[in-house]
Amino acid sequence: MTIKKLVFLGAGHAHIDALAAFKAMPRADTDVHLVTPHDLMLPRSMLPSVVAGHYGLEQCSLHLPDWLAASSIKTRYSSCTGIDTSARQLQLADGSTLHYDVLSIATGLPVDRASVDTLMPGAKEHAVFVYPEALFARLWPQLLSHAEHQALHISIVSGADALGVELALALQHRLPHCRVTLIAGSQPVAARHARSVQQRLLSTLRRRNITVLHSDCVAIEADRLHLHSGASVSCDVPVLALRGQPPPWLASSGLALTEDQQIAVNSAGQSTSDLHVFAAGSVSSGSRVAQHLNLRAALDAQPVKIAARRPQGLNLLSCGDRTAIASWGTMSFQGSLAWRVRDVINQRWIRQYLT
């Protein structure tokens, strides 16, 4: 019997369901490998509630060594540095290589800290990075201990990403004696959301005495931030909630990419230039999760089916105090009911893997 090799690159939300399926229903003719730099998986949507104190980290994260311990899935804790699609081989940061017959990529959009430090000198030395979320969550208890008994000034450098706004509200809820500032960049707060959501967020930020500055951060020192406007802001703890970019090695991978450097995929989640490669989540051009049935079909050289898209429509943004803003298209409402809906969705998803 010929043993095939299926490789999952990345342990993000878009891969967990498929990993769980191969964990529950392994194939005798397939070795399954997971390559990820981190041993903890924390859903992005649950991070603000960890910071706000509504969940403990153990209640909303998967410790991958424990979760996969009883399975046949082999894990390498490393990052990818390149792909040779002609040889079907990954180059890893630890210097090793890994062959694949079928590859599924869901790395998310990693933050290149060296690049951030070039654009924002002092970031690596002085700032706390929110991404990857698992590392931030592990650092959070230290930050909390430092801030619980001191009136610190915490600045969230966010840009257009709504997670930065959610974290600012979560921090203010958990540490009401601290001063919180949101450095929102030149775009509107939560720019990707409806105007009504932006207005509700701004109203909530004002009500919670969170200062919002619409300028880009250009440099970070030990006790202050420097802004593009020429102003400087005193700061004890700078927190960078800046989204990353598609991995730089994609540019030389030979895979077809979109103008935004995402992996171009078809309706089944396969690369449009290499049917042995699948991509899911934010690193791909489709809003899909990895489908284990399609991966099994590809291993058997069988036809694949249209992959399910991520649910669209209802958006839920946490306000830190067990309220949230719900929106559907241009409509929105705010209150404890929206938070309970968000909480039920998050808890239902994570509990199926924690139990």
CSV table of C-alpha atoms in Angstrom, one decimal:
chain,number,residue,atom,x,y,z
A,1,MET,CA,0.0,0.0,0.0
A,2,THR,CA,1.3,3.4,-1.0
A,3,ILE,CA,1.3,5.9,1.9
A,4,LYS,CA,0.2,9.4,0.9
A,5,LYS,CA,1.0,12.5,2.8
A,6,LEU,CA,-1.5,15.3,3.6
A,7,VAL,CA,0.0,18.4,5.2
A,8,PHE,CA,-2.0,21.2,7.0
A,9,LEU,CA,0.0,24.4,7.0
A,10,GLY,CA,-1.3,26.5,9.8
A,11,ALA,CA,-3.6,25.7,12.8
A,12,GLY,CA,-6.1,28.5,12.4
A,13,HIS,CA,-9.8,28.5,12.7
A,14,ALA,CA,-10.2,27.5,9.0
A,15,HIS,CA,-8.3,24.2,9.6
A,16,ILE,CA,-9.6,23.0,12.9
A,17,ASP,CA,-12.8,21.4,11.6
A,18,ALA,CA,-10.8,19.4,9.0
A,19,LEU,CA,-8.2,18.4,11.5
A,20,ALA,CA,-10.9,17.2,13.9
A,21,ALA,CA,-12.4,15.1,11.0
A,22,PHE,CA,-9.0,13.4,10.2
A,23,LYS,CA,-8.4,13.0,14.0
A,24,ALA,CA,-11.8,11.2,14.3
A,25,MET,CA,-11.6,9.3,11.0
A,26,PRO,CA,-8.0,8.6,10.2
A,27,ARG,CA,-7.0,6.9,6.9
A,28,ALA,CA,-4.7,3.9,6.9
A,29,ASP,CA,-3.1,5.0,3.6
A,30,THR,CA,-2.4,8.6,4.6
A,31,ASP,CA,0.0,10.3,7.0
A,32,VAL,CA,-1.4,13.6,8.2
A,33,HIS,CA,1.0,16.4,9.3
A,34,LEU,CA,0.3,19.7,10.9
A,35,VAL,CA,2.9,22.5,10.6
A,36,THR,CA,2.4,25.5,12.9
A,37,PRO,CA,4.7,27.8,14.8
A,38,HIS,CA,2.5,27.8,17.9
A,39,ASP,CA,1.1,25.1,20.2
A,40,LEU,CA,-2.0,27.0,21.1
A,41,MET,CA,-5.0,27.8,19.0
A,42,LEU,CA,-7.2,30.8,20.2
A,43,PRO,CA,-10.1,32.0,18.1
A,44,ARG,CA,-9.6,35.6,17.3
A,45,SER,CA,-13.2,36.5,18.3
A,46,MET,CA,-12.7,35.2,21.8
A,47,LEU,CA,-9.5,37.3,22.6
A,48,PRO,CA,-11.4,40.4,23.7
A,49,SER,CA,-13.4,38.4,26.2
A,50,VAL,CA,-10.2,36.9,27.6
A,51,VAL,CA,-8.8,40.4,28.1
A,52,ALA,CA,-12.1,41.6,29.6
A,53,GLY,CA,-12.1,38.8,32.1
A,54,HIS,CA,-15.2,36.9,30.8
A,55,TYR,CA,-13.2,33.8,29.9
A,56,GLY,CA,-10.1,32.1,31.2
A,57,LEU,CA,-7.6,31.2,28.5
A,58,GLU,CA,-8.2,27.5,29.1
A,59,GLN,CA,-11.9,27.9,28.4
A,60,CYS,CA,-11.5,29.2,24.9
A,61,SER,CA,-8.3,27.8,23.4
A,62,LEU,CA,-6.9,24.5,22.2
A,63,HIS,CA,-3.6,23.3,23.5
A,64,LEU,CA,-2.6,21.4,20.3
A,65,PRO,CA,-0.2,18.8,21.9
A,66,ASP,CA,-3.0,17.7,24.3
A,67,TRP,CA,-5.8,17.9,21.6
A,68,LEU,CA,-3.8,15.8,19.1
A,69,ALA,CA,-2.1,13.5,21.6
A,70,ALA,CA,-4.4,10.5,21.0
A,71,SER,CA,-4.5,11.0,17.2
A,72,SER,CA,-2.1,9.8,14.5
A,73,ILE,CA,-1.6,13.4,13.3
A,74,LYS,CA,2.1,14.4,13.4
A,75,THR,CA,2.9,18.0,14.4
A,76,ARG,CA,5.9,20.1,13.6
A,77,TYR,CA,6.1,23.4,15.5
A,78,SER,CA,7.8,25.5,12.8
A,79,SER,CA,7.0,28.1,10.2
A,80,CYS,CA,7.1,27.7,6.4
A,81,THR,CA,9.7,29.6,4.5
A,82,GLY,CA,9.0,28.4,1.0
A,83,ILE,CA,7.2,26.0,-1.2
A,84,ASP,CA,8.5,24.0,-4.2
A,85,THR,CA,5.3,23.1,-5.9
A,86,SER,CA,7.1,21.1,-8.7
A,87,ALA,CA,8.6,18.8,-6.0
A,88,ARG,CA,5.6,19.2,-3.7
A,89,GLN,CA,7.8,20.1,-0.8
A,90,LEU,CA,7.8,22.7,2.0
A,91,GLN,CA,10.9,24.4,3.3
A,92,LEU,CA,10.6,25.0,7.1
A,93,ALA,CA,12.2,27.6,9.3
A,94,ASP,CA,14.0,24.9,11.3
A,95,GLY,CA,15.9,24.0,8.1
A,96,SER,CA,14.0,20.8,7.4
A,97,THR,CA,11.8,20.0,4.4
A,98,LEU,CA,8.4,18.2,4.3
A,99,HIS,CA,7.0,16.4,1.2
A,100,TYR,CA,3.3,16.5,0.6
A,101,ASP,CA,0.9,14.8,-1.9
A,102,VAL,CA,-1.9,17.2,-0.9
A,103,LEU,CA,-1.3,20.5,0.9
A,104,SER,CA,-3.9,22.7,2.7
A,105,ILE,CA,-2.8,26.3,3.6
A,106,ALA,CA,-4.5,28.4,6.3
A,107,THR,CA,-1.7,30.4,7.8
A,108,GLY,CA,-3.8,33.5,8.3
A,109,LEU,CA,-2.0,36.8,7.7
A,110,PRO,CA,1.2,36.8,9.8
A,111,VAL,CA,2.8,39.9,11.2
A,112,ASP,CA,6.4,40.5,10.1
A,113,ARG,CA,7.8,42.2,13.1
A,114,ALA,CA,10.9,43.3,11.3
A,115,SER,CA,8.9,45.0,8.7
A,116,VAL,CA,6.7,46.7,11.3
A,117,ASP,CA,9.9,47.9,13.1
A,118,THR,CA,11.1,49.4,9.8
A,119,LEU,CA,7.9,51.4,9.4
A,120,MET,CA,7.6,52.1,13.1
A,121,PRO,CA,11.0,52.2,14.7
A,122,GLY,CA,11.0,50.9,18.3
A,123,ALA,CA,8.0,48.6,17.8
A,124,LYS,CA,10.0,45.4,18.4
A,125,GLU,CA,11.7,46.7,21.5
A,126,HIS,CA,8.8,48.5,23.2
A,127,ALA,CA,5.5,47.3,21.9
A,128,VAL,CA,3.3,44.3,22.7
A,129,PHE,CA,2.0,42.6,19.5
A,130,VAL,CA,-1.6,41.3,19.4
A,131,TYR,CA,-0.9,38.9,16.5
A,132,PRO,CA,-0.4,36.0,16.8
A,133,GLU,CA,-3.3,35.9,19.3
A,134,ALA,CA,-2.0,32.9,21.1
A,135,LEU,CA,1.3,34.6,22.1
A,136,PHE,CA,-0.6,37.8,23.2
A,137,ALA,CA,-3.0,35.7,25.3
A,138,ARG,CA,0.0,34.1,27.1
A,139,LEU,CA,1.5,37.5,27.7
A,140,TRP,CA,-1.7,39.0,29.0
A,141,PRO,CA,-1.4,37.7,32.6
A,142,GLN,CA,1.9,39.5,32.9
A,143,LEU,CA,0.5,42.7,31.5
A,144,LEU,CA,-2.6,42.4,33.7
A,145,SER,CA,-0.4,41.9,36.8
A,146,HIS,CA,1.6,45.0,35.8
A,147,ALA,CA,-1.4,47.2,35.3
A,148,GLU,CA,-3.8,46.0,38.0
A,149,HIS,CA,-2.4,48.3,40.8
A,150,GLN,CA,-1.0,51.1,38.7
A,151,ALA,CA,-2.8,53.9,36.7
A,152,LEU,CA,-1.0,53.1,33.4
A,153,HIS,CA,-1.6,54.7,30.0
A,154,ILE,CA,-2.2,52.0,27.5
A,155,SER,CA,-2.4,52.8,23.8
A,156,ILE,CA,-3.8,50.5,21.2
A,157,VAL,CA,-2.4,51.1,17.7
A,158,SER,CA,-5.1,49.6,15.5
A,159,GLY,CA,-5.6,51.1,12.0
A,160,ALA,CA,-8.8,49.9,10.4
A,161,ASP,CA,-8.9,46.5,12.2
A,162,ALA,CA,-12.0,46.3,14.5
A,163,LEU,CA,-10.2,44.0,16.9
A,164,GLY,CA,-8.2,46.9,18.1
A,165,VAL,CA,-11.4,48.7,19.0
A,166,GLU,CA,-12.7,45.6,20.8
A,167,LEU,CA,-9.5,45.3,22.8
A,168,ALA,CA,-9.5,49.0,23.8
A,169,LEU,CA,-13.0,48.5,25.2
A,170,ALA,CA,-12.1,45.2,26.9
A,171,LEU,CA,-9.0,46.9,28.5
A,172,GLN,CA,-11.1,49.8,29.8
A,173,HIS,CA,-13.6,47.4,31.3
A,174,ARG,CA,-10.9,45.2,33.0
A,175,LEU,CA,-8.7,48.1,34.1
A,176,PRO,CA,-11.0,51.1,34.7
A,177,HIS,CA,-8.3,53.0,36.6
A,178,CYS,CA,-6.0,53.0,33.5
A,179,ARG,CA,-6.1,55.5,30.7
A,180,VAL,CA,-6.8,53.9,27.3
A,181,THR,CA,-6.1,55.6,23.9
A,182,LEU,CA,-6.9,54.2,20.5
A,183,ILE,CA,-4.5,55.2,17.7
A,184,ALA,CA,-6.9,54.6,14.9
A,185,GLY,CA,-4.8,55.7,11.9
A,186,SER,CA,-6.2,57.8,9.0
A,187,GLN,CA,-9.2,55.6,8.3
A,188,PRO,CA,-12.5,55.6,10.2
A,189,VAL,CA,-12.8,53.4,13.2
A,190,ALA,CA,-13.8,49.8,12.1
A,191,ALA,CA,-13.7,51.0,8.5
A,192,ARG,CA,-14.8,47.7,7.0
A,193,HIS,CA,-18.1,47.8,8.9
A,194,ALA,CA,-21.3,49.7,8.2
A,195,ARG,CA,-21.6,53.4,9.0
A,196,SER,CA,-24.1,52.7,11.7
A,197,VAL,CA,-21.6,50.4,13.4
A,198,GLN,CA,-18.9,53.0,13.3
A,199,GLN,CA,-21.2,55.5,14.9
A,200,ARG,CA,-22.2,53.2,17.7
A,201,LEU,CA,-18.5,52.4,18.3
A,202,LEU,CA,-17.5,56.0,18.4
A,203,SER,CA,-20.4,56.8,20.8
A,204,THR,CA,-19.3,53.9,23.1
A,205,LEU,CA,-15.7,54.9,23.0
A,206,ARG,CA,-16.6,58.5,24.1
A,207,ARG,CA,-18.9,57.2,26.8
A,208,ARG,CA,-16.1,55.0,28.2
A,209,ASN,CA,-13.6,57.9,28.1
A,210,ILE,CA,-11.3,56.2,25.5
A,211,THR,CA,-9.4,58.8,23.5
A,212,VAL,CA,-9.4,58.2,19.7
A,213,LEU,CA,-6.6,59.8,17.7
A,214,HIS,CA,-6.9,59.6,13.9
A,215,SER,CA,-3.2,59.5,12.9
A,216,ASP,CA,-0.7,56.8,12.1
A,217,CYS,CA,1.9,55.8,14.7
A,218,VAL,CA,5.4,56.3,13.1
A,219,ALA,CA,7.8,55.6,16.0
A,220,ILE,CA,7.7,54.1,19.5
A,221,GLU,CA,9.9,55.0,22.5
A,222,ALA,CA,9.9,53.6,26.0
A,223,ASP,CA,7.4,56.2,27.3
A,224,ARG,CA,5.7,57.7,24.2
A,225,LEU,CA,4.4,57.2,20.7
A,226,HIS,CA,5.1,59.6,17.8
A,227,LEU,CA,2.4,60.2,15.3
A,228,HIS,CA,2.4,61.1,11.6
A,229,SER,CA,0.6,64.4,12.5
A,230,GLY,CA,3.7,65.5,14.5
A,231,ALA,CA,2.1,64.9,17.9
A,232,SER,CA,3.5,62.6,20.5
A,233,VAL,CA,1.5,60.6,23.1
A,234,SER,CA,2.7,59.6,26.5
A,235,CYS,CA,2.3,55.8,26.8
A,236,ASP,CA,3.3,53.1,29.4
A,237,VAL,CA,2.2,50.1,27.4
A,238,PRO,CA,1.9,50.3,23.6
A,239,VAL,CA,-0.2,47.5,22.1
A,240,LEU,CA,0.0,46.8,18.4
A,241,ALA,CA,-3.2,45.4,16.9
A,242,LEU,CA,-2.1,45.6,13.3
A,243,ARG,CA,-3.1,42.9,10.8
A,244,GLY,CA,-0.4,41.2,8.9
A,245,GLN,CA,0.1,40.4,5.2
A,246,PRO,CA,0.1,37.2,3.2
A,247,PRO,CA,3.3,35.3,3.8
A,248,PRO,CA,6.2,36.7,1.7
A,249,TRP,CA,7.2,33.2,0.4
A,250,LEU,CA,3.9,33.1,-1.5
A,251,ALA,CA,5.4,35.5,-4.1
A,252,SER,CA,8.0,32.9,-5.2
A,253,SER,CA,5.8,29.8,-4.7
A,254,GLY,CA,4.6,29.6,-8.3
A,255,LEU,CA,1.0,29.5,-7.0
A,256,ALA,CA,-1.5,31.9,-8.7
A,257,LEU,CA,-2.1,34.9,-6.6
A,258,THR,CA,-4.6,37.8,-6.5
A,259,GLU,CA,-3.7,41.4,-6.7
A,260,ASP,CA,-3.7,41.4,-2.9
A,261,GLN,CA,-1.2,38.5,-2.9
A,262,GLN,CA,-3.7,36.0,-1.6
A,263,ILE,CA,-3.8,32.5,-3.0
A,264,ALA,CA,-6.3,32.4,-5.9
A,265,VAL,CA,-8.7,29.5,-5.3
A,266,ASN,CA,-11.6,27.9,-7.2
A,267,SER,CA,-15.1,27.2,-5.7
A,268,ALA,CA,-13.7,24.0,-4.1
A,269,GLY,CA,-10.9,25.9,-2.3
A,270,GLN,CA,-8.2,24.6,-4.6
A,271,SER,CA,-5.4,26.7,-6.0
A,272,THR,CA,-6.3,27.7,-9.5
A,273,SER,CA,-2.8,26.9,-10.7
A,274,ASP,CA,-2.2,23.6,-8.7
A,275,LEU,CA,-5.0,21.2,-7.8
A,276,HIS,CA,-2.8,19.5,-5.2
A,277,VAL,CA,-2.9,22.7,-3.1
A,278,PHE,CA,-5.9,24.0,-1.1
A,279,ALA,CA,-6.1,27.3,0.7
A,280,ALA,CA,-8.6,28.6,3.3
A,281,GLY,CA,-9.3,31.6,5.5
A,282,SER,CA,-7.7,35.0,5.0
A,283,VAL,CA,-4.7,33.8,3.1
A,284,SER,CA,-7.0,32.7,0.2
A,285,SER,CA,-9.3,34.6,-2.2
A,286,GLY,CA,-12.3,32.6,-1.0
A,287,SER,CA,-14.1,33.0,2.3
A,288,ARG,CA,-14.1,29.3,3.0
A,289,VAL,CA,-13.0,26.8,5.6
A,290,ALA,CA,-11.0,23.7,4.7
A,291,GLN,CA,-13.3,20.8,3.8
A,292,HIS,CA,-12.0,17.4,4.8
A,293,LEU,CA,-14.2,15.6,2.2
A,294,ASN,CA,-12.5,17.5,-0.6
A,295,LEU,CA,-9.0,16.8,0.9
A,296,ARG,CA,-9.9,13.1,1.0
A,297,ALA,CA,-11.1,13.3,-2.6
A,298,ALA,CA,-7.9,15.0,-3.7
A,299,LEU,CA,-5.9,12.2,-2.0
A,300,ASP,CA,-7.8,9.7,-4.0
A,301,ALA,CA,-7.7,11.7,-7.3
A,302,GLN,CA,-11.5,12.0,-7.2
A,303,PRO,CA,-13.7,15.0,-8.1
A,304,VAL,CA,-14.1,17.6,-5.4
A,305,LYS,CA,-17.2,19.6,-4.5
A,306,ILE,CA,-17.9,23.3,-4.0
A,307,ALA,CA,-16.6,24.2,-0.5
A,308,ALA,CA,-18.8,25.8,2.1
A,309,ARG,CA,-18.4,29.5,2.5
A,310,ARG,CA,-18.0,31.1,5.9
A,311,PRO,CA,-21.3,32.4,7.2
A,312,GLN,CA,-21.8,35.9,6.0
A,313,GLY,CA,-24.2,38.6,7.1
A,314,LEU,CA,-24.4,38.8,10.9
A,315,ASN,CA,-21.4,40.7,12.5
A,316,LEU,CA,-20.9,40.9,16.2
A,317,LEU,CA,-18.4,43.3,17.8
A,318,SER,CA,-17.7,43.0,21.6
A,319,CYS,CA,-17.9,46.2,23.7
A,320,GLY,CA,-16.0,44.6,26.6
A,321,ASP,CA,-18.8,44.9,29.2
A,322,ARG,CA,-20.9,42.0,28.2
A,323,THR,CA,-22.6,44.0,25.5
A,324,ALA,CA,-22.0,43.9,21.8
A,325,ILE,CA,-22.9,45.6,18.5
A,326,ALA,CA,-24.7,43.3,16.0
A,327,SER,CA,-25.1,44.3,12.4
A,328,TRP,CA,-26.6,42.9,9.3
A,329,GLY,CA,-25.9,45.0,6.2
A,330,THR,CA,-26.6,48.6,7.1
A,331,MET,CA,-28.8,47.7,10.1
A,332,SER,CA,-27.3,47.4,13.6
A,333,PHE,CA,-28.4,47.2,17.3
A,334,GLN,CA,-26.4,47.2,20.6
A,335,GLY,CA,-26.9,45.6,23.9
A,336,SER,CA,-26.5,42.5,26.1
A,337,LEU,CA,-28.6,40.3,23.7
A,338,ALA,CA,-26.0,40.8,21.0
A,339,TRP,CA,-23.3,39.8,23.4
A,340,ARG,CA,-25.1,36.7,24.5
A,341,VAL,CA,-25.6,35.7,20.8
A,342,ARG,CA,-21.8,36.1,20.2
A,343,ASP,CA,-21.0,34.2,23.4
A,344,VAL,CA,-23.2,31.3,22.5
A,345,ILE,CA,-21.7,31.1,19.0
A,346,ASN,CA,-18.1,31.2,20.4
A,347,GLN,CA,-18.8,28.7,23.2
A,348,ARG,CA,-20.6,26.3,21.0
A,349,TRP,CA,-17.7,26.2,18.6
A,350,ILE,CA,-14.9,25.7,21.1
A,351,ARG,CA,-16.7,23.3,23.4
A,352,GLN,CA,-17.1,20.7,20.6
A,353,TYR,CA,-13.3,20.4,20.7
A,354,LEU,CA,-12.7,20.9,24.4
A,355,THR,CA,-15.0,18.0,25.4
